[in-house]
Coordinates of C-alpha atoms in Angstrom, one line a residue:
X18 CA 65.5 -45.4 24.0
X19 CA 69.0 -45.4 22.6
X20 CA 70.9 -42.2 22.0
X21 CA 73.8 -44.1 20.5
X22 CA 73.7 -43.0 16.9
X23 CA 75.9 -45.7 15.4
X24 CA 75.6 -47.5 12.0
X25 CA 73.4 -50.2 13.6
X26 CA 71.0 -47.5 14.9
X27 CA 70.8 -46.0 11.4
X28 CA 70.1 -49.3 9.7
X29 CA 67.3 -50.1 12.1
X30 CA 65.9 -46.6 11.7
X31 CA 66.0 -46.7 7.9
X32 CA 64.4 -50.2 7.8
X33 CA 61.5 -49.0 10.1
X34 CA 60.6 -46.1 7.8
X35 CA 57.0 -46.4 6.5
X36 CA 56.1 -49.3 8.9
X37 CA 53.5 -47.2 10.7
X38 CA 52.0 -43.7 10.5
X39 CA 53.8 -41.4 13.0
X40 CA 52.6 -38.2 14.7
X41 CA 55.2 -35.8 13.6
X42 CA 57.8 -35.8 10.8
X43 CA 60.4 -33.0 11.2
X44 CA 62.3 -31.9 8.1
X45 CA 65.6 -30.3 8.8
X46 CA 68.4 -31.2 11.3
X47 CA 69.5 -27.7 12.3
X48 CA 69.0 -26.4 15.8
X49 CA 65.3 -25.6 15.3
X50 CA 64.5 -29.0 13.7
X51 CA 66.5 -30.9 16.4
X52 CA 64.7 -28.8 19.0
X53 CA 61.3 -29.5 17.5
X54 CA 62.0 -33.3 17.4
X55 CA 63.0 -33.2 21.1
X56 CA 60.0 -31.0 22.0
X57 CA 57.5 -33.4 20.2
X58 CA 59.1 -36.6 21.5
X59 CA 59.2 -35.4 25.1
X60 CA 55.5 -34.8 24.9
X61 CA 55.0 -38.5 24.1
X62 CA 54.5 -38.1 20.3
X63 CA 55.9 -40.5 17.8
X64 CA 58.6 -38.5 15.8
X65 CA 61.0 -38.9 13.0
X66 CA 63.6 -36.3 11.9
X67 CA 65.2 -36.3 8.5
X68 CA 68.2 -34.2 7.5
X69 CA 69.6 -34.1 4.0
X70 CA 73.2 -33.7 5.1
X71 CA 74.5 -33.7 8.7
X72 CA 73.2 -32.3 11.9
X73 CA 73.9 -28.6 11.9
X74 CA 75.5 -28.8 8.5
X75 CA 73.9 -25.4 7.5
X76 CA 73.4 -22.3 9.5
X77 CA 73.5 -24.0 12.9
X78 CA 77.3 -24.8 12.7
X79 CA 78.3 -21.4 11.2
X80 CA 77.0 -18.9 13.7
X81 CA 79.0 -16.5 15.9
X82 CA 78.6 -19.2 18.6
X83 CA 76.9 -16.8 21.0
X84 CA 73.9 -17.3 23.2
X85 CA 72.8 -13.7 23.6
X86 CA 69.9 -11.3 23.7
X87 CA 71.3 -9.0 21.0
X88 CA 72.3 -5.6 22.4
X89 CA 71.5 -4.0 19.0
X90 CA 67.9 -5.1 19.3
X91 CA 67.6 -2.9 22.3
X92 CA 68.5 0.1 20.1
X93 CA 65.7 -1.0 17.8
X94 CA 63.4 -1.0 20.9
X95 CA 62.6 -4.7 20.4
X96 CA 62.4 -5.4 24.1
X97 CA 60.3 -8.5 23.8
X98 CA 62.8 -10.3 21.6
X99 CA 65.7 -9.4 23.9
X100 CA 63.8 -10.5 27.0
X101 CA 62.8 -13.8 25.4
X102 CA 66.4 -14.5 24.3
X103 CA 67.9 -13.6 27.6
X104 CA 65.5 -15.9 29.4
X105 CA 66.7 -18.7 27.1
X106 CA 70.3 -17.7 27.8
X107 CA 69.7 -18.3 31.5
X108 CA 68.0 -21.6 31.0
X109 CA 70.9 -22.9 28.8
X110 CA 73.6 -21.7 31.2
X111 CA 72.0 -22.9 34.4
X112 CA 69.8 -25.9 33.5
X113 CA 69.6 -27.2 29.9
X114 CA 73.2 -27.2 28.7
X115 CA 75.7 -25.9 31.2
X116 CA 78.4 -28.2 29.7
X117 CA 78.1 -26.6 26.3
X118 CA 77.1 -23.0 27.1
X119 CA 79.4 -20.8 29.2
X120 CA 79.6 -17.1 30.2
X121 CA 81.9 -14.9 28.2
X122 CA 82.8 -11.2 28.8
X123 CA 82.9 -8.4 26.2
X124 CA 84.5 -5.0 26.2
X125 CA 82.4 -2.3 24.6
X126 CA 84.9 0.6 23.8
X127 CA 83.4 4.1 24.1
X128 CA 84.5 6.6 21.5
X129 CA 82.8 9.7 22.9
X130 CA 82.9 11.3 26.4
X131 CA 79.9 11.6 28.7
X132 CA 76.9 11.1 26.4
X133 CA 78.0 7.8 25.0
X134 CA 78.7 6.3 28.4
X135 CA 75.3 7.4 29.7
X136 CA 73.5 6.1 26.5
X137 CA 75.3 2.8 26.2
X138 CA 75.5 2.3 29.9
X139 CA 71.7 2.6 30.2
X140 CA 71.2 0.1 27.5
X141 CA 73.6 -2.4 29.1
X142 CA 72.0 -1.9 32.5
X143 CA 68.6 -2.7 30.9
X144 CA 70.2 -5.7 29.2
X145 CA 71.4 -7.0 32.6
X146 CA 67.9 -6.4 34.1
X147 CA 66.1 -8.1 31.3
X148 CA 68.5 -11.0 31.5
X149 CA 67.5 -11.9 35.1
X150 CA 69.5 -12.2 38.3
X151 CA 72.6 -14.3 38.5
X152 CA 72.6 -15.6 34.9
X153 CA 75.9 -13.9 34.2
X154 CA 77.9 -11.2 36.1
X155 CA 76.6 -7.7 35.9
X156 CA 78.3 -5.1 33.7
X157 CA 81.0 -2.7 34.9
X158 CA 82.1 0.8 33.7
X159 CA 85.8 1.1 33.1
X160 CA 88.2 4.0 32.6
X161 CA 90.4 3.9 29.6
X162 CA 93.4 2.8 31.8
X163 CA 91.4 -0.1 33.3
X164 CA 90.1 -1.1 29.9
X165 CA 93.7 -1.1 28.5
X166 CA 94.9 -3.2 31.4
X167 CA 92.2 -5.7 30.4
X168 CA 93.0 -5.5 26.7
X169 CA 96.5 -4.3 26.1
X170 CA 96.2 -5.2 22.4
X171 CA 94.0 -2.1 21.9
X172 CA 95.4 1.3 20.8
X173 CA 95.7 4.0 23.5
X174 CA 93.4 6.2 21.5
X175 CA 91.0 3.5 20.6
X176 CA 88.6 4.6 23.3
X177 CA 87.8 7.1 26.0
X178 CA 86.7 4.4 28.3
X179 CA 84.7 1.1 28.1
X180 CA 81.9 -1.0 29.5
X181 CA 82.5 -4.6 30.3
X182 CA 79.4 -6.9 30.1
X183 CA 78.7 -10.6 29.8
X184 CA 76.9 -12.9 27.5
X185 CA 77.4 -16.6 26.7
X186 CA 78.8 -18.8 24.0
X187 CA 78.2 -22.3 22.7
X188 CA 79.7 -24.8 20.4
X189 CA 76.7 -24.6 18.1
X190 CA 77.3 -27.8 16.0
X191 CA 77.8 -30.0 19.1
X192 CA 74.8 -28.5 20.9
X193 CA 72.6 -29.2 17.9
X194 CA 73.8 -32.8 17.6
X195 CA 73.3 -33.3 21.3
X196 CA 69.7 -32.0 20.9
X197 CA 69.1 -34.7 18.2
X198 CA 70.6 -37.4 20.4
X199 CA 68.4 -36.3 23.3
X200 CA 65.4 -36.5 21.0
X201 CA 66.5 -40.0 20.1
X202 CA 66.8 -40.9 23.8
X203 CA 63.1 -39.8 24.1
X204 CA 62.0 -42.1 21.3
X205 CA 62.5 -40.0 18.2
X206 CA 64.0 -41.5 15.1
X207 CA 66.7 -39.2 13.9
X208 CA 68.4 -39.6 10.5
X209 CA 71.0 -37.7 8.5
X210 CA 71.8 -38.1 4.8
X211 CA 68.1 -38.6 4.3
X212 CA 66.7 -36.1 1.8
X213 CA 63.1 -35.2 1.3
X214 CA 62.3 -35.4 -2.5
X215 CA 58.5 -34.9 -2.3
X216 CA 55.5 -34.5 -0.1
X217 CA 52.8 -37.2 0.3
X218 CA 49.3 -35.7 -0.2
X219 CA 45.8 -36.8 0.4
X220 CA 43.9 -34.2 -1.5
X221 CA 45.1 -30.9 -0.2
X222 CA 46.4 -32.4 3.1
X223 CA 50.1 -33.2 3.6
X224 CA 50.3 -36.7 5.0
X225 CA 54.1 -37.4 5.0
X226 CA 57.1 -37.2 2.7
X227 CA 59.1 -39.3 0.2
X228 CA 62.8 -39.4 1.1
X229 CA 65.9 -40.9 -0.4
X230 CA 68.7 -42.4 1.7
X231 CA 71.7 -40.7 0.2
X232 CA 74.0 -43.4 1.5
X233 CA 72.3 -46.1 -0.5
X234 CA 70.1 -44.3 -3.1
X235 CA 67.0 -46.2 -1.9
X236 CA 63.7 -44.3 -1.6
X237 CA 61.3 -44.5 1.3
X238 CA 57.9 -43.1 2.2
X239 CA 57.2 -41.8 5.7
X240 CA 53.5 -41.3 6.6
X241 CA 52.8 -38.7 9.2
X242 CA 49.8 -37.0 10.7
X243 CA 51.7 -33.7 10.7
X244 CA 54.9 -32.5 9.0
X245 CA 57.1 -29.8 10.3
X246 CA 59.4 -27.9 8.0
X247 CA 62.4 -26.4 9.9
X248 CA 64.5 -25.9 6.9
X249 CA 66.0 -22.4 7.5
X250 CA 67.4 -20.9 4.3
X251 CA 65.9 -23.8 2.4
X252 CA 62.3 -22.7 3.3
X253 CA 61.6 -21.3 -0.1
X254 CA 62.6 -24.7 -1.6
X255 CA 59.8 -26.1 0.5
X256 CA 57.5 -23.5 -0.9
X257 CA 58.2 -24.7 -4.4
X258 CA 57.7 -28.3 -3.3
X259 CA 54.2 -27.6 -2.0
X260 CA 53.3 -25.5 -5.1
X261 CA 51.5 -23.1 -2.8
X262 CA 52.2 -19.6 -1.7
X263 CA 53.4 -19.0 1.9
X264 CA 52.6 -16.0 4.1
X265 CA 56.3 -15.3 4.3
X266 CA 59.6 -15.9 2.5
X267 CA 63.1 -16.2 3.7
X268 CA 66.0 -14.0 2.5
X269 CA 69.6 -15.1 3.0
X270 CA 72.2 -12.9 4.6
X271 CA 75.8 -14.1 4.7
X272 CA 77.9 -13.8 7.8
X273 CA 81.6 -14.5 7.7
X274 CA 84.0 -15.1 10.5
X275 CA 87.8 -15.6 10.7
X276 CA 89.9 -17.4 13.4
X277 CA 93.2 -16.2 14.7
X278 CA 95.5 -17.7 17.4
X279 CA 94.8 -16.6 20.9
X280 CA 98.3 -15.4 21.5
X281 CA 98.0 -13.0 18.6
X282 CA 95.8 -10.7 20.6
X283 CA 96.8 -9.8 24.2
X284 CA 93.3 -9.5 25.7
X285 CA 91.6 -11.0 28.7
X286 CA 88.1 -10.4 27.4
X287 CA 86.1 -10.5 24.2
X288 CA 85.4 -7.3 22.3
X289 CA 82.4 -5.8 20.5
X290 CA 82.5 -2.8 18.2
X291 CA 80.1 -1.0 16.0
X292 CA 80.5 -1.0 12.2
X293 CA 78.5 1.0 9.6
X294 CA 76.3 -2.1 9.0
X295 CA 76.1 -3.9 12.3
X296 CA 78.5 -5.0 15.0
X297 CA 81.8 -6.9 15.0
X298 CA 82.7 -9.3 17.7
X299 CA 86.1 -10.6 18.8
X300 CA 85.2 -13.8 20.7
X301 CA 87.5 -16.0 22.8
X302 CA 87.3 -19.6 21.6
X303 CA 89.7 -21.9 23.5
X304 CA 93.1 -21.3 21.9
X305 CA 91.7 -18.9 19.3
X306 CA 89.7 -15.8 18.7
X307 CA 86.6 -15.8 16.4
X308 CA 86.3 -12.4 14.7
X309 CA 83.1 -11.5 12.8
X310 CA 80.7 -11.0 11.3
X311 CA 79.7 -9.6 8.0
X312 CA 76.1 -9.0 6.9
X313 CA 75.5 -9.1 3.1
X314 CA 72.9 -10.4 0.7
X315 CA 73.5 -13.9 -0.7
X316 CA 71.7 -15.6 -3.6
X317 CA 74.2 -18.3 -4.6
X318 CA 74.8 -21.9 -3.4
X319 CA 73.0 -22.5 -0.1
X320 CA 75.0 -25.6 0.9
X321 CA 78.5 -24.0 0.8
X322 CA 78.5 -20.3 1.3
X323 CA 82.1 -19.1 1.5
X324 CA 84.2 -16.2 2.6
X325 CA 85.7 -14.1 -0.2
X326 CA 88.8 -12.0 0.0
X327 CA 86.6 -8.9 0.2
X328 CA 84.8 -10.4 3.3
X329 CA 88.0 -11.2 5.0
X330 CA 89.4 -7.7 4.3
X331 CA 86.3 -6.1 5.6
X332 CA 86.7 -7.9 9.0
X333 CA 90.5 -7.1 9.1
X334 CA 90.0 -3.4 8.3
X335 CA 87.4 -3.0 11.1
X336 CA 89.1 -4.9 13.8
X337 CA 92.5 -3.3 13.0
X338 CA 91.1 0.1 13.6
X339 CA 91.3 -0.7 17.3
X340 CA 94.5 -2.7 17.5
X341 CA 98.1 -1.7 18.2
X342 CA 99.5 -4.4 16.0
X343 CA 97.2 -5.0 13.0
X344 CA 96.2 -8.5 12.0
X345 CA 97.1 -9.7 8.6
X346 CA 95.8 -12.5 6.4
X347 CA 98.9 -14.5 7.5
X348 CA 97.5 -14.6 11.0
X349 CA 94.3 -16.3 9.9
X350 CA 94.1 -20.1 10.6
X351 CA 90.5 -20.6 9.5
X352 CA 87.4 -19.0 8.0
X353 CA 83.8 -19.9 7.8
X354 CA 80.6 -18.5 6.4
X355 CA 77.0 -19.0 7.3
X356 CA 73.6 -17.9 6.0
X357 CA 71.1 -16.2 8.3
X358 CA 67.4 -17.1 7.4
X359 CA 65.7 -13.7 7.6
X360 CA 62.0 -13.2 7.0
X361 CA 61.4 -10.6 4.3
X362 CA 59.2 -7.5 4.6
X363 CA 60.9 -5.4 7.3
X364 CA 63.5 -3.4 5.4
X365 CA 65.9 -3.8 2.4
X366 CA 68.9 -3.8 4.7
X367 CA 69.5 -7.4 5.8
X368 CA 70.8 -6.4 9.3
X369 CA 67.3 -4.8 9.9
X370 CA 65.2 -7.7 8.7
X371 CA 63.2 -9.5 11.4
X372 CA 65.0 -12.0 13.6
X373 CA 61.7 -12.9 15.1
X374 CA 60.1 -16.2 14.0
X375 CA 56.8 -17.1 12.4
X376 CA 54.8 -20.3 12.2
X377 CA 52.4 -21.0 9.3
X378 CA 50.2 -23.9 8.0
X379 CA 50.3 -23.3 4.3
X380 CA 48.6 -26.7 3.6
X381 CA 46.6 -28.8 6.0
X382 CA 49.1 -30.9 8.0
X383 CA 52.2 -29.0 7.0
X384 CA 53.7 -26.5 9.5
X385 CA 56.5 -24.2 8.6
X386 CA 58.8 -22.4 11.1
X387 CA 61.1 -19.7 9.8
X388 CA 63.1 -16.7 11.1
X389 CA 64.4 -16.5 14.6
X390 CA 67.9 -16.8 16.0
X391 CA 69.9 -19.6 17.5
X392 CA 69.4 -18.5 21.1
X393 CA 65.6 -18.8 20.8
X394 CA 65.6 -22.2 19.1
X395 CA 63.7 -23.8 22.0
X396 CA 60.9 -21.3 21.9
X397 CA 60.6 -21.7 18.1
X398 CA 60.5 -25.5 18.5
X399 CA 57.8 -25.2 21.1
X400 CA 55.7 -22.8 19.0
X401 CA 55.7 -25.0 15.9
X402 CA 54.9 -28.2 17.9
X403 CA 52.1 -26.3 19.6
X404 CA 50.7 -25.5 16.2
X405 CA 51.0 -29.1 15.1
X406 CA 49.4 -30.3 18.3
X407 CA 46.2 -28.4 17.6
X408 CA 45.7 -30.5 14.5
X409 CA 46.7 -33.7 16.4
X410 CA 44.1 -33.2 19.1
X411 CA 43.6 -31.7 22.6
X412 CA 45.2 -34.6 24.4
X413 CA 48.8 -33.6 23.4
X414 CA 50.8 -32.6 26.5
X415 CA 52.3 -29.1 26.9
X416 CA 56.0 -28.5 26.1
X417 CA 58.4 -29.7 28.9
X418 CA 61.7 -28.7 27.3
X419 CA 62.1 -25.7 29.7
X420 CA 62.9 -28.2 32.3
X421 CA 64.6 -30.9 30.2
X422 CA 68.4 -30.9 30.3
X423 CA 70.0 -32.3 27.2
X424 CA 72.4 -35.2 27.3
X425 CA 75.5 -34.6 29.3
X426 CA 74.1 -31.9 31.4
X427 CA 73.1 -33.9 34.4
X428 CA 76.1 -34.7 36.6
X429 CA 78.4 -32.3 34.7
X430 CA 78.7 -29.8 37.5
X431 CA 79.6 -32.5 40.0
X432 CA 82.3 -33.9 37.8
X433 CA 83.7 -30.5 37.1
X434 CA 83.8 -29.7 40.8
X435 CA 85.7 -32.9 41.5
X436 CA 87.8 -32.8 38.4
X437 CA 91.0 -34.0 39.9
X438 CA 89.4 -37.1 41.3
X439 CA 87.7 -37.7 38.0
X440 CA 91.0 -37.4 36.2
X441 CA 92.7 -39.7 38.6
X442 CA 90.1 -42.4 38.1
X443 CA 90.2 -42.0 34.3
X444 CA 94.0 -42.0 34.4
X445 CA 94.1 -38.9 32.2
X446 CA 95.6 -35.4 32.7
X447 CA 93.3 -32.8 34.3
X448 CA 93.6 -30.7 31.2
X449 CA 92.3 -33.5 29.0
X450 CA 89.4 -34.2 31.3
X451 CA 88.4 -30.5 31.4
X452 CA 88.5 -30.4 27.6
X453 CA 86.2 -33.5 27.5
X454 CA 83.8 -32.2 30.1
X455 CA 83.3 -29.0 28.2
X456 CA 82.5 -31.0 25.0
X457 CA 80.6 -34.0 26.3
X458 CA 79.6 -33.1 29.9
X459 CA 78.8 -36.2 32.0
X460 CA 78.9 -38.3 28.8
X461 CA 82.7 -38.0 29.1
X462 CA 82.4 -41.3 31.0
X463 CA 81.7 -43.0 27.7
X464 CA 85.0 -41.8 26.4
X465 CA 86.8 -42.9 29.6
X466 CA 85.4 -46.4 28.9
X467 CA 86.7 -46.3 25.3
X468 CA 90.1 -45.3 26.5
X469 CA 90.1 -48.0 29.3
X470 CA 89.4 -50.6 26.6
X471 CA 91.9 -49.2 24.1
X472 CA 94.6 -47.1 25.9
X473 CA 96.0 -45.8 22.6
X474 CA 92.9 -43.7 22.2
X475 CA 94.1 -41.3 24.9
X476 CA 96.8 -40.0 22.5
X477 CA 96.4 -36.6 20.8
X478 CA 95.5 -36.6 17.1
X479 CA 98.6 -35.8 15.0
X480 CA 98.0 -32.4 13.4
X481 CA 95.2 -31.5 15.8
X482 CA 96.7 -32.1 19.2
X483 CA 93.9 -30.3 21.1
X484 CA 91.8 -33.4 20.5
X485 CA 92.4 -37.1 21.4
X486 CA 91.8 -40.2 19.3
X487 CA 88.9 -41.3 21.4
X488 CA 86.9 -38.4 20.1
X489 CA 87.1 -39.5 16.5
X490 CA 86.0 -43.0 17.5
X491 CA 83.1 -41.7 19.6
X492 CA 81.9 -39.5 16.8
X493 CA 81.4 -42.6 14.6
X494 CA 80.1 -44.9 17.3
X495 CA 77.7 -42.5 19.2
X496 CA 77.3 -39.2 17.5
X497 CA 76.0 -40.2 14.1
X498 CA 79.1 -39.1 12.1
X499 CA 79.0 -40.8 8.7
X500 CA 81.7 -39.0 6.8
X501 CA 85.2 -37.6 7.6
X502 CA 83.9 -34.1 7.0
X503 CA 81.3 -34.6 9.8
X504 CA 84.1 -35.1 12.3
X505 CA 86.6 -32.5 11.1
X506 CA 84.0 -29.8 10.7
X507 CA 81.2 -30.4 13.2
X508 CA 82.0 -33.0 15.9
X509 CA 85.3 -31.2 16.3
X510 CA 86.3 -27.8 14.8
X511 CA 89.7 -28.9 13.4
X512 CA 88.8 -27.6 10.0
X513 CA 88.9 -24.0 11.2
X514 CA 91.2 -24.3 14.2
X515 CA 94.5 -25.4 12.6
X516 CA 96.4 -23.6 9.9
X517 CA 96.3 -26.5 7.4
X518 CA 92.6 -26.8 7.9
X519 CA 93.0 -30.4 9.1
X520 CA 94.9 -31.8 6.1
X521 CA 97.5 -33.5 8.4
X522 CA 94.9 -34.8 10.8
X523 CA 92.5 -36.2 8.2
X524 CA 94.2 -39.5 7.4
X525 CA 94.5 -40.5 11.1
X526 CA 90.9 -39.6 11.8
X527 CA 89.8 -41.6 8.8
X528 CA 91.8 -44.5 10.0
X529 CA 90.1 -44.3 13.5
X530 CA 86.6 -44.1 12.0
X531 CA 87.0 -46.7 9.3
X532 CA 86.5 -50.0 11.3
X533 CA 83.4 -48.6 13.0
X534 CA 81.8 -47.5 9.8
X535 CA 82.8 -50.5 7.7
X536 CA 85.1 -48.6 5.4
X537 CA 87.6 -50.5 3.3
X538 CA 90.9 -49.0 2.1
X539 CA 89.3 -47.5 -1.0
X540 CA 86.4 -45.9 0.8
X541 CA 88.8 -44.5 3.4
X542 CA 91.0 -43.0 0.7
X543 CA 87.9 -41.6 -1.0
X544 CA 86.9 -39.8 2.2
X545 CA 90.4 -38.4 2.7
X546 CA 90.6 -37.2 -0.9
X547 CA 87.1 -35.6 -0.8
X548 CA 88.1 -33.7 2.3
X549 CA 91.4 -32.6 0.7
X550 CA 89.4 -31.3 -2.3
X551 CA 87.0 -29.4 0.0
X552 CA 89.9 -27.7 1.8
X553 CA 91.6 -26.7 -1.4
X554 CA 88.4 -25.4 -2.9
X555 CA 87.7 -23.3 0.2
X556 CA 91.2 -21.8 0.3
X557 CA 90.8 -20.9 -3.4
X558 CA 87.5 -19.3 -2.6
X559 CA 89.0 -17.2 0.2
X560 CA 91.4 -15.7 -2.4
X561 CA 88.5 -14.8 -4.8
X562 CA 87.6 -11.2 -4.7
X563 CA 83.8 -11.3 -4.8
X564 CA 80.9 -13.7 -4.0
X565 CA 80.5 -14.9 -7.6
X566 CA 84.1 -15.9 -8.0
X567 CA 84.3 -17.4 -4.5
X568 CA 81.1 -19.4 -5.1
X569 CA 82.5 -20.8 -8.4
X570 CA 85.8 -21.8 -6.7
X571 CA 84.1 -23.6 -3.8
X572 CA 81.8 -25.6 -6.1
X573 CA 84.8 -27.2 -7.8
X574 CA 84.8 -29.7 -4.8
X575 CA 82.2 -32.4 -4.5
X576 CA 79.2 -31.6 -2.3
X577 CA 79.3 -33.4 1.0

């Protein structure tokens, strides 16, 4: 089946809604929903996925971008969760998504002599053991001098020594979108901007959903033998839609991150430090550092959580406690905020709420998956499809996703090993090819073809020179991007990687997208103006002191 999510694909998919009853309808296009669609489709089931906004538009594009077991869960003695997550880390690194998931090192500064090295060292050693052999390099103990050689940006008195260990990182939005494309390749129908407005019932049984195509306003009914809700922080909205009580509820915790230029911190490794609430990471991200996160209750707008001035100051205060030259707000080129979907019932402190997941069938035919963490999305997806399969019948195959690479994975390592020859054939600089391989894997060949047909697409995008024009076109012709914001915020990360948040790049990207999406001049200008409004609203929100003021400032811009 086609994994080319262009406008023609969407038209065919919308037109086919309601033609026949399908086996599984997945509601939610975050990582768990995309994973569930792939899991079900790869078992041979007929599947449709609907998402009200864009793939990964919610939590799944706003994480710390780490694939990890969670060192702090060891301290809570949650060994099963850590072991499960580290197994998934190994699968993603070595088999499922090596083009999108890469090892990253962290320095854990030690503040106390003797006892802390023994205590933390034992935990990190267990972390390495649970993670399995050869997934990432083993940890190392460092003296203070060695640690400062690795991270000269740190104060001399910031530590008595350190431990260096490894985890992995991912471009979460791209990974989620590629999962959805892989599901489409296996026969699933995947649709964005398609909002569920009601459930179809046959007595107590849920037999599908009524949806509205937000691009046209037309309503459609999708009949399904089973319905899976993978709606994250919107789970309680699904509870209201059913009119039934669920065995669990979801509580929202806001996590904020800031981005600063790579040259601003002289370090050759990431950094992890304790705070009074949780942990703070400094994570290398191409030409930037991602620094976060916060962990605070949130009860306001789910679509557009935003960073307040207080959030930003909290991050700066904590990271500056270790730095020779403190960071200031002037160093920040981008901010983003996401909402963690935490199951209630464990503790009033959000950082201690359960990150494990649960599956329930609150009404016959409706299956709800909630909780969990990004790293374990595949296990969550398998579990909820297993539950649905019990209702579908005993002839449903077992999950195969543990051995199913996502699009772009197969052939990636060979291309990377022979990158100079690949670059010569594509007539592109090695640096450009390396950039593309880490974002598209072996699908980079598709972009080489675009450039061969239109050589101008090899040029950098003005205002976002780390990206080339072909990437904007490919987002519209293959990756399901329907709006300018989809490209600036999720297909690329321009909205948080350049100081002007993509304002200069927006007109050129809109121009590149327009002919492929059928935009006329008015529609193109509307997309640009809507993006401008969003950026200005977010910048105003970042200046607001608290959540209420920040939320009000962000909601001035139109919802996209």
